Amino acid sequence: MIRREMLPLFGSLLLTVFSACAQTTLTIATVNNGDMIVMQRLAKQFEQQHPEIRLDWVILEEKILREKTTTDAAAHGGQFDIVTIGPLEAPIWGRRGWLLPLEDKLSSSYDLNDLLRPMRDGASDSGHLYALPFYGESSMTYYRKDLFRRAGLTMPLQPTYDDISRFAQKLNDPAHDLSGICLRGKPGWGENMGYISTVANTFGGRWFDESWRPQFDSPEWHAAVSYYVDLLQKYGPPGSSSNGFNESLTLFENGRCAMWIDATVAAGSLSNAKQSKVASTVGYASAPIATTPRGSQWLWFWALGIPSSSKHPEAALKFIEWATSKEYIQLVAQTNGWETVPPGTRESTYKQLQYLDAAPFAGLTYRSIMAADPLHPTEKPVPYTGVQCIVIPSFPTIGNQVGQLIAAALVGNMSVDEALHKAQLATERVERRAGLLHQ
Amino acid sequence: MSSKKLRRKLLMTALGWAVALVISFPALWLVLTSFKTETEAISRIPHILFRATLENYVAVQERTTYFHFAGNSVIVAIGSTILALALAIPCAYAMAFMPTKRTRDTLLWMLSTKMMPSVGVLVPIYLIFREMNLLDTRTGLLLINALLNLPIIVWMLYTFFKEVPREVLEAARMDGASPLRELYDLLLPLAMPGIVSTSLLAIILAWNEAFWSLTLTAAKAAPLTAFVASFSSPEGLFYSKLSAASTMAIAPIVILGWLSQKQLVRGLTFGAVK
């Protein structure tokens, strides 16, 4: 028989069981990078503020995450309540009805107008916002101030590609294991093509004309790719065709590159003395330009969206509002320091003096992001949006193919002419199959 | 032993060790890397001697719940093997002792399903799982692994059953044993070493399966393959942590393989390839 004194104990136990049953579990699919891991750690505070919501995390490498979330969103599998997506997915998935539009659902306290305009544009389609940016980046030029000083060179705030090849020539010193320049060479739409697209843009090129005809046979693409191949072959590190972001970061951090043009996110690692041997001598400048500044810096973000198959959209909205809010940025600053806050999403972040002090590259990051315009990425008119990441479903296929051909030209397996001719034919084939090109 | 024989034996032993070292080198390097710092792990000159650190294991444990993933792997690997054996034993028995003229073709057809790339059936399987509420469930993963390994298990058991003398079963039949009794009281005990090695191979295959594990699970039923995938990244340094996670993921199955290597070798050499 149950003793009378035991009843409150059973009562509280039952209450706990019932409240656990009433809890909403959100499954969040996100990418494995430093900012997301911080979010996962700090999300315990969100769970404390919202005891009715429990968070389950699925953290994966970018490529696997993309395959998994695309399968689930397309099949309306409902495995995820929140997905982490980039500028390629947000507008396309939104247009297809795979994501919930957010602009009318956000609470009044969420400062939507504080989001950086290029990020907001990149996550929108036809006036609907489909994801809230959590982290954003552009590209910039990193250089070794000590080497420049010794060689009597000065890096302008806005270098041109002529400056870059002149500096690379002067500073290249293979005898001392120092390359004049490091750039991405590993083939892939998010690897070498991320950078090469910005070179093509600033040389006046574009991926497609208004009738979706590929432009690899244009003089602009020829000039851009010839420049890139020539620069890396003459002044790049050995084995450039296998260098992506991580490999180039390691080379620069270990003092093996005089210059590097890549993502603004690298600035944090390069200036961290625990990780980088060149922390005290690294300098920052804008991404170089050639004939036009348009499209010379890339634009990338990770944003949080809610699939239309989510079982708990209201709770999911609460979480993504929290994770992309000004208050979250303050929370990261208080917990881990200002230099670790997720960059590139909010105007208010760049008005914080503590942040500008802690991150000397912050001003340049902000200017680079604001200068990138995904809606008008090139000098000549184009039928697409996106600076280096063209927002069409076939872009990963095209980007990977073209990336492989340019990497083949880089290692000398074919000429630039041959690579671009093959790129033109391959892209035309894909576009015809996709129904974009009709001749 | 003559000196020529001794020399030959020594040479063969040295060759055996060299081959073993080459084969196991990636795994050894993985374990070594898991005890290095991230900077040492990406160093252009590989560090053989270094100050070992456990920081990667601590970081991995802080970020994820290893035992949740490991528990899922154990349940799925063992559960799928039991389910597959339950289906494969009667199937292999019928094929081995009551063959028809199409038995050989059926066996080949079953094996040929393994040659199809998994991604080819991704969408239908995903939709079936969605309709049956099997997405992100251990039951779903157990089921798909059982089906994936079924052709290999049937083929191996068929080969083992064929080794059992037909006369033994016929004698039991003459004494009035039913097919069920024949199977459980005679065939299974006689073919037990083969069944054990088949089971071990099936467990290893299910443990290492990555494509369907990554596609069909999210948080609840994710096994160790998903645990490993969460430590790879195109940005930042991650080799040491990834190596620590991989070492933790392969440790249980390596230990199981080590303990049961005799049965495994018998299974691999006398089973499928015979």
Coordinates of N, CA, C and O in Angstrom, one line a residue, chain B residues 81-211:
Chain B
T81 N 21.3 -7.7 -37.9 CA 21.9 -9.0 -38.2 C 21.0 -10.1 -37.8 O 20.8 -11.1 -38.5
I82 N 20.3 -9.9 -36.6 CA 19.4 -11.0 -36.1 C 18.2 -11.1 -37.1 O 17.8 -12.2 -37.5
L83 N 17.7 -9.9 -37.5 CA 16.5 -9.9 -38.5 C 16.9 -10.6 -39.8 O 16.2 -11.4 -40.4
A84 N 18.1 -10.2 -40.3 CA 18.6 -10.7 -41.6 C 18.8 -12.2 -41.5 O 18.5 -13.0 -42.4
L85 N 19.4 -12.7 -40.3 CA 19.6 -14.1 -40.2 C 18.3 -14.9 -40.1 O 18.1 -16.0 -40.7
A86 N 17.3 -14.3 -39.4 CA 16.0 -14.9 -39.3 C 15.4 -15.1 -40.7 O 14.7 -16.1 -40.9
L87 N 15.6 -14.2 -41.6 CA 15.1 -14.4 -43.0 C 16.0 -15.3 -43.8 O 15.6 -16.0 -44.7
A88 N 17.3 -15.1 -43.6 CA 18.3 -15.7 -44.5 C 18.5 -17.2 -44.2 O 18.7 -18.0 -45.2
I89 N 18.3 -17.7 -43.0 CA 18.5 -19.1 -42.7 C 17.5 -20.0 -43.4 O 17.9 -20.9 -44.1
P90 N 16.2 -19.7 -43.3 CA 15.3 -20.6 -44.0 C 15.5 -20.5 -45.5 O 15.4 -21.5 -46.2
C91 N 15.8 -19.3 -46.0 CA 16.0 -19.1 -47.4 C 17.2 -19.9 -47.9 O 17.1 -20.6 -48.9
A92 N 18.4 -19.8 -47.2 CA 19.6 -20.5 -47.6 C 19.4 -22.1 -47.5 O 19.9 -22.9 -48.3
Y93 N 18.6 -22.5 -46.4 CA 18.3 -23.9 -46.2 C 17.5 -24.4 -47.4 O 17.9 -25.5 -48.0
A94 N 16.5 -23.7 -47.8 CA 15.7 -24.2 -49.0 C 16.6 -24.2 -50.2 O 16.5 -25.2 -51.0
M95 N 17.4 -23.2 -50.4 CA 18.2 -23.2 -51.6 C 19.3 -24.3 -51.7 O 19.6 -24.8 -52.7
A96 N 19.8 -24.6 -50.5 CA 20.9 -25.5 -50.4 C 20.4 -27.0 -50.5 O 21.1 -27.8 -51.2
F97 N 19.3 -27.3 -49.9 CA 18.8 -28.6 -49.8 C 17.6 -29.0 -50.7 O 17.3 -30.1 -50.9
M98 N 16.9 -27.9 -51.2 CA 15.8 -28.2 -52.1 C 15.9 -27.3 -53.3 O 15.0 -26.4 -53.5
P99 N 17.0 -27.4 -54.0 CA 17.2 -26.4 -55.1 C 16.3 -26.7 -56.3 O 15.8 -27.9 -56.5
T100 N 16.0 -25.6 -57.0 CA 15.2 -25.8 -58.2 C 16.2 -25.4 -59.3 O 17.4 -25.0 -59.1
K101 N 15.8 -25.5 -60.6 CA 16.8 -25.2 -61.7 C 17.1 -23.7 -61.7 O 18.0 -23.2 -62.4
R102 N 16.3 -22.9 -61.0 CA 16.5 -21.4 -61.0 C 17.3 -20.9 -59.8 O 17.5 -19.7 -59.6
T103 N 17.6 -21.8 -58.9 CA 18.3 -21.4 -57.6 C 19.5 -20.6 -57.8 O 19.7 -19.5 -57.2
R104 N 20.4 -21.1 -58.7 CA 21.6 -20.4 -58.9 C 21.4 -18.9 -59.5 O 22.0 -18.0 -59.1
D105 N 20.4 -18.9 -60.4 CA 20.1 -17.5 -61.0 C 19.5 -16.6 -59.9 O 19.8 -15.4 -59.9
T106 N 18.7 -17.2 -59.0 CA 18.1 -16.4 -58.0 C 19.2 -15.8 -57.1 O 19.2 -14.7 -56.7
L107 N 20.2 -16.7 -56.7 CA 21.3 -16.3 -55.9 C 22.1 -15.1 -56.5 O 22.4 -14.1 -55.9
L108 N 22.3 -15.3 -57.8 CA 23.1 -14.3 -58.5 C 22.3 -13.0 -58.6 O 22.8 -11.9 -58.4
W109 N 21.0 -13.1 -58.8 CA 20.1 -11.9 -58.9 C 20.1 -11.2 -57.6 O 20.2 -9.9 -57.5
M110 N 20.0 -12.0 -56.5 CA 20.1 -11.3 -55.1 C 21.4 -10.5 -54.9 O 21.3 -9.4 -54.4
L111 N 22.5 -11.1 -55.4 CA 23.7 -10.5 -55.2 C 23.9 -9.2 -56.1 O 24.5 -8.3 -55.7
S112 N 23.2 -9.3 -57.3 CA 23.4 -8.2 -58.2 C 22.7 -6.9 -57.7 O 23.1 -5.8 -58.1
T113 N 21.8 -7.1 -56.7 CA 21.2 -5.9 -56.2 C 22.2 -5.0 -55.4 O 22.0 -3.8 -55.2
K114 N 23.3 -5.7 -54.9 CA 24.3 -5.0 -54.2 C 25.2 -4.1 -55.2 O 25.9 -3.2 -54.8
M115 N 25.0 -4.4 -56.5 CA 25.8 -3.6 -57.5 C 25.2 -2.3 -57.9 O 25.8 -1.5 -58.5
M116 N 23.9 -2.2 -57.5 CA 23.2 -0.9 -57.8 C 23.7 0.2 -56.9 O 23.7 0.0 -55.7
P117 N 24.0 1.4 -57.4 CA 24.3 2.5 -56.5 C 23.1 2.9 -55.6 O 22.0 3.0 -56.1
S118 N 23.4 3.0 -54.3 CA 22.3 3.3 -53.3 C 21.5 4.5 -53.7 O 20.3 4.6 -53.5
V119 N 22.2 5.5 -54.2 CA 21.5 6.8 -54.5 C 20.4 6.6 -55.6 O 19.5 7.4 -55.6
G120 N 20.5 5.5 -56.4 CA 19.5 5.3 -57.4 C 18.1 5.0 -56.8 O 17.1 5.2 -57.5
V121 N 18.1 4.5 -55.6 CA 16.8 4.2 -55.0 C 16.5 5.1 -53.8 O 15.6 4.9 -53.0
L122 N 17.3 6.2 -53.7 CA 17.1 7.1 -52.6 C 15.7 7.7 -52.4 O 15.1 7.6 -51.4
V123 N 15.2 8.2 -53.5 CA 13.9 8.9 -53.4 C 12.8 7.9 -53.1 O 12.0 8.2 -52.1
P124 N 12.6 6.8 -53.8 CA 11.5 5.9 -53.4 C 11.6 5.4 -51.9 O 10.7 5.4 -51.2
I125 N 12.9 5.1 -51.5 CA 13.0 4.6 -50.1 C 12.7 5.7 -49.1 O 12.0 5.5 -48.1
Y126 N 13.1 6.9 -49.5 CA 12.9 8.0 -48.6 C 11.4 8.2 -48.4 O 10.8 8.5 -47.3
L127 N 10.6 8.2 -49.5 CA 9.2 8.4 -49.5 C 8.5 7.3 -48.8 O 7.6 7.5 -48.0
I128 N 8.9 6.0 -49.0 CA 8.3 4.9 -48.2 C 8.6 5.1 -46.7 O 7.6 4.9 -45.9
F129 N 9.8 5.4 -46.4 CA 10.1 5.7 -44.9 C 9.2 6.8 -44.4 O 8.8 6.7 -43.2
R130 N 9.0 7.9 -45.2 CA 8.2 9.0 -44.7 C 6.8 8.5 -44.5 O 6.2 8.8 -43.4
E131 N 6.2 7.8 -45.4 CA 4.8 7.3 -45.3 C 4.7 6.3 -44.1 O 3.6 6.3 -43.5
M132 N 5.7 5.6 -43.8 CA 5.6 4.6 -42.7 C 6.1 5.1 -41.4 O 6.3 4.4 -40.4
N133 N 6.4 6.4 -41.4 CA 6.9 7.1 -40.2 C 8.2 6.4 -39.7 O 8.4 6.2 -38.5
L134 N 9.0 6.0 -40.6 CA 10.3 5.3 -40.2 C 11.5 6.2 -40.2 O 12.6 5.8 -39.9
L135 N 11.3 7.5 -40.7 CA 12.5 8.4 -40.8 C 13.0 8.7 -39.3 O 12.1 8.9 -38.4
D136 N 14.3 8.7 -39.2 CA 14.9 8.9 -37.9 C 14.4 8.0 -36.8 O 14.2 8.4 -35.6
T137 N 14.2 6.7 -37.2 CA 13.9 5.7 -36.1 C 14.9 4.6 -36.2 O 15.4 4.3 -37.3
R138 N 15.2 4.0 -35.1 CA 16.1 2.8 -35.1 C 15.5 1.7 -35.8 O 16.2 0.9 -36.5
T139 N 14.2 1.5 -35.7 CA 13.5 0.4 -36.5 C 13.8 0.6 -37.9 O 14.1 -0.4 -38.6
G140 N 13.6 1.8 -38.5 CA 13.8 2.0 -39.9 C 15.2 1.7 -40.3 O 15.5 1.0 -41.3
L141 N 16.2 2.1 -39.5 CA 17.6 1.9 -39.9 C 18.0 0.4 -39.8 O 18.7 -0.1 -40.6
L142 N 17.4 -0.2 -38.8 CA 17.6 -1.6 -38.6 C 17.1 -2.4 -39.8 O 17.7 -3.3 -40.3
L143 N 15.9 -2.0 -40.2 CA 15.2 -2.6 -41.4 C 16.1 -2.5 -42.6 O 16.3 -3.5 -43.4
I144 N 16.5 -1.3 -42.9 CA 17.3 -1.0 -44.2 C 18.6 -1.8 -44.1 O 19.0 -2.3 -45.1
N145 N 19.3 -1.8 -43.0 CA 20.5 -2.5 -42.9 C 20.3 -4.0 -43.1 O 21.2 -4.7 -43.7
A146 N 19.2 -4.6 -42.5 CA 18.9 -6.0 -42.7 C 18.7 -6.3 -44.1 O 19.3 -7.3 -44.7
L147 N 18.0 -5.4 -44.8 CA 17.7 -5.7 -46.3 C 19.0 -5.5 -47.1 O 19.2 -6.3 -48.0
L148 N 19.8 -4.5 -46.7 CA 21.1 -4.3 -47.5 C 22.0 -5.5 -47.4 O 22.7 -5.9 -48.3
N149 N 22.1 -6.1 -46.2 CA 23.0 -7.2 -46.0 C 22.4 -8.6 -46.3 O 23.2 -9.6 -46.3
L150 N 21.2 -8.7 -46.5 CA 20.5 -9.9 -46.8 C 21.1 -10.7 -47.9 O 21.4 -11.9 -47.8
P151 N 21.4 -10.1 -49.1 CA 22.0 -10.9 -50.2 C 23.3 -11.6 -49.8 O 23.5 -12.8 -50.1
I152 N 24.2 -10.8 -49.1 CA 25.5 -11.4 -48.7 C 25.3 -12.5 -47.7 O 25.9 -13.6 -47.8
I153 N 24.4 -12.3 -46.7 CA 24.2 -13.3 -45.7 C 23.6 -14.6 -46.3 O 24.0 -15.7 -46.0
V154 N 22.6 -14.4 -47.2 CA 22.0 -15.6 -47.8 C 23.1 -16.4 -48.6 O 23.2 -17.6 -48.5
W155 N 23.9 -15.6 -49.4 CA 24.9 -16.3 -50.2 C 25.9 -17.0 -49.3 O 26.3 -18.2 -49.6
M156 N 26.4 -16.4 -48.2 CA 27.4 -17.0 -47.3 C 26.8 -18.3 -46.7 O 27.4 -19.3 -46.6
L157 N 25.5 -18.1 -46.1 CA 24.9 -19.3 -45.4 C 24.7 -20.4 -46.4 O 24.9 -21.6 -46.1
Y158 N 24.3 -20.1 -47.6 CA 24.1 -21.1 -48.7 C 25.4 -21.9 -48.9 O 25.4 -23.1 -48.9
T159 N 26.5 -21.2 -48.9 CA 27.8 -21.9 -49.1 C 28.1 -22.8 -47.9 O 28.6 -23.9 -48.1
F160 N 27.9 -22.2 -46.7 CA 28.2 -23.1 -45.5 C 27.2 -24.3 -45.5 O 27.7 -25.4 -45.1
F161 N 26.0 -24.1 -45.8 CA 25.0 -25.2 -45.7 C 25.3 -26.3 -46.7 O 25.1 -27.4 -46.4
K162 N 25.9 -25.8 -47.8 CA 26.2 -26.8 -48.9 C 27.4 -27.8 -48.4 O 27.5 -28.8 -48.9
E163 N 28.1 -27.3 -47.4 CA 29.2 -28.1 -46.9 C 28.7 -29.2 -46.0 O 29.4 -30.2 -45.7
V164 N 27.5 -29.1 -45.4 CA 26.9 -30.1 -44.5 C 26.5 -31.3 -45.4 O 25.8 -31.1 -46.4
P165 N 26.9 -32.5 -45.0 CA 26.5 -33.7 -45.9 C 25.0 -33.8 -45.9 O 24.4 -33.8 -44.9
R166 N 24.5 -34.0 -47.1 CA 23.1 -34.2 -47.4 C 22.6 -35.4 -46.6 O 21.4 -35.4 -46.1
E167 N 23.4 -36.4 -46.5 CA 23.0 -37.7 -46.0 C 22.6 -37.6 -44.5 O 21.7 -38.3 -44.0
V168 N 23.2 -36.7 -43.8 CA 22.9 -36.5 -42.4 C 21.4 -36.0 -42.3 O 20.7 -36.6 -41.4
L169 N 21.1 -35.1 -43.1 CA 19.7 -34.6 -43.1 C 18.7 -35.6 -43.6 O 17.6 -35.8 -43.0
E170 N 19.1 -36.4 -44.6 CA 18.3 -37.4 -45.1 C 18.0 -38.5 -44.1 O 16.9 -39.0 -43.9
A171 N 19.0 -38.9 -43.3 CA 18.9 -39.9 -42.2 C 17.8 -39.4 -41.2 O 17.0 -40.1 -40.7
A172 N 17.9 -38.1 -40.8 CA 17.0 -37.6 -39.8 C 15.6 -37.6 -40.4 O 14.6 -37.9 -39.7
R173 N 15.5 -37.3 -41.7 CA 14.2 -37.3 -42.4 C 13.6 -38.7 -42.3 O 12.4 -38.9 -42.1
M174 N 14.4 -39.7 -42.6 CA 14.0 -41.1 -42.5 C 13.5 -41.5 -41.1 O 12.5 -42.3 -41.0
D175 N 14.1 -40.8 -40.1 CA 13.6 -41.1 -38.7 C 12.4 -40.3 -38.4 O 12.0 -40.2 -37.2
G176 N 11.9 -39.5 -39.3 CA 10.6 -38.8 -39.1 C 10.8 -37.4 -38.7 O 9.8 -36.8 -38.2
A177 N 12.0 -36.8 -38.8 CA 12.2 -35.4 -38.4 C 11.5 -34.4 -39.4 O 11.6 -34.7 -40.6
S178 N 10.8 -33.4 -38.9 CA 10.2 -32.4 -39.8 C 11.2 -31.5 -40.3 O 12.3 -31.4 -39.7
P179 N 11.0 -30.8 -41.4 CA 12.0 -29.8 -41.9 C 12.4 -28.8 -40.8 O 13.6 -28.5 -40.8
L180 N 11.5 -28.4 -40.0 CA 11.9 -27.4 -38.9 C 12.9 -28.0 -38.0 O 13.8 -27.4 -37.6
R181 N 12.6 -29.3 -37.6 CA 13.4 -30.0 -36.6 C 14.8 -30.2 -37.3 O 15.8 -30.1 -36.6
E182 N 14.8 -30.6 -38.5 CA 16.0 -30.8 -39.3 C 16.9 -29.6 -39.3 O 18.1 -29.7 -39.0
L183 N 16.2 -28.5 -39.5 CA 16.9 -27.2 -39.5 C 17.5 -26.8 -38.2 O 18.7 -26.5 -38.1
Y184 N 16.7 -26.9 -37.1 CA 17.1 -26.4 -35.8 C 18.0 -27.4 -35.0 O 18.9 -27.0 -34.3
D185 N 17.7 -28.7 -35.2 CA 18.4 -29.7 -34.4 C 19.7 -30.2 -35.1 O 20.6 -30.7 -34.4
L186 N 19.7 -30.1 -36.4 CA 20.9 -30.7 -37.1 C 21.7 -29.6 -37.9 O 22.9 -29.5 -37.6
L187 N 21.0 -28.9 -38.7 CA 21.7 -28.0 -39.6 C 22.4 -26.9 -38.9 O 23.6 -26.6 -39.1
L188 N 21.6 -26.2 -38.0 CA 22.2 -25.0 -37.3 C 23.4 -25.4 -36.5 O 24.4 -24.7 -36.5
P189 N 23.3 -26.5 -35.6 CA 24.5 -26.8 -34.8 C 25.7 -27.2 -35.7 O 26.8 -26.8 -35.5
L190 N 25.4 -27.9 -36.8 CA 26.5 -28.3 -37.7 C 27.2 -27.1 -38.4 O 28.4 -27.1 -38.6
A191 N 26.3 -26.1 -38.8 CA 26.9 -25.0 -39.5 C 27.1 -23.8 -38.6 O 27.4 -22.6 -39.1
M192 N 27.1 -24.0 -37.3 CA 27.3 -22.8 -36.4 C 28.5 -22.0 -36.6 O 28.4 -20.8 -36.6
P193 N 29.7 -22.6 -36.9 CA 30.9 -21.7 -37.1 C 30.7 -20.7 -38.3 O 31.0 -19.6 -38.3
G194 N 30.0 -21.3 -39.3 CA 29.7 -20.4 -40.5 C 28.7 -19.3 -40.2 O 28.8 -18.2 -40.6
I195 N 27.7 -19.7 -39.4 CA 26.7 -18.7 -39.0 C 27.3 -17.6 -38.2 O 27.0 -16.4 -38.4
V196 N 28.2 -18.0 -37.3 CA 28.9 -17.0 -36.4 C 29.7 -16.0 -37.3 O 29.6 -14.8 -37.1
S197 N 30.5 -16.6 -38.2 CA 31.3 -15.7 -39.0 C 30.5 -14.8 -39.9 O 30.8 -13.6 -40.2
T198 N 29.4 -15.4 -40.4 CA 28.5 -14.5 -41.3 C 27.9 -13.4 -40.4 O 27.8 -12.3 -40.9
S199 N 27.5 -13.7 -39.2 CA 26.9 -12.7 -38.3 C 27.9 -11.6 -38.0 O 27.6 -10.4 -38.0
L200 N 29.2 -12.0 -37.8 CA 30.2 -11.0 -37.5 C 30.4 -10.1 -38.7 O 30.5 -8.9 -38.5
L201 N 30.4 -10.7 -39.8 CA 30.6 -9.8 -41.0 C 29.4 -8.9 -41.2 O 29.6 -7.7 -41.5
A202 N 28.2 -9.4 -41.0 CA 27.0 -8.6 -41.1 C 27.0 -7.4 -40.1 O 26.6 -6.3 -40.4
I203 N 27.5 -7.7 -38.9 CA 27.6 -6.7 -37.8 C 28.5 -5.6 -38.3 O 28.3 -4.4 -38.2
I204 N 29.7 -6.0 -38.8 CA 30.7 -5.0 -39.2 C 30.1 -4.2 -40.4 O 30.3 -3.0 -40.4
L205 N 29.5 -4.8 -41.3 CA 28.9 -4.1 -42.5 C 27.9 -3.1 -42.0 O 27.9 -1.9 -42.5
A206 N 27.0 -3.5 -41.1 CA 26.0 -2.6 -40.6 C 26.6 -1.5 -39.8 O 26.1 -0.3 -39.8
W207 N 27.6 -1.8 -39.0 CA 28.3 -0.7 -38.2 C 28.9 0.4 -39.1 O 28.9 1.5 -38.8
N208 N 29.5 -0.1 -40.2 CA 30.2 0.9 -41.1 C 29.3 1.5 -42.1 O 29.8 2.4 -42.8
E209 N 28.1 1.1 -42.2 CA 27.2 1.7 -43.3 C 27.0 3.2 -43.0 O 26.6 3.6 -41.9
A210 N 27.2 4.0 -44.1 CA 27.1 5.4 -43.9 C 26.0 6.1 -44.7 O 25.3 7.0 -44.2
F211 N 25.9 5.7 -46.0 CA 25.0 6.4 -46.8 C 23.5 6.5 -46.3 O 23.0 7.6 -46.1

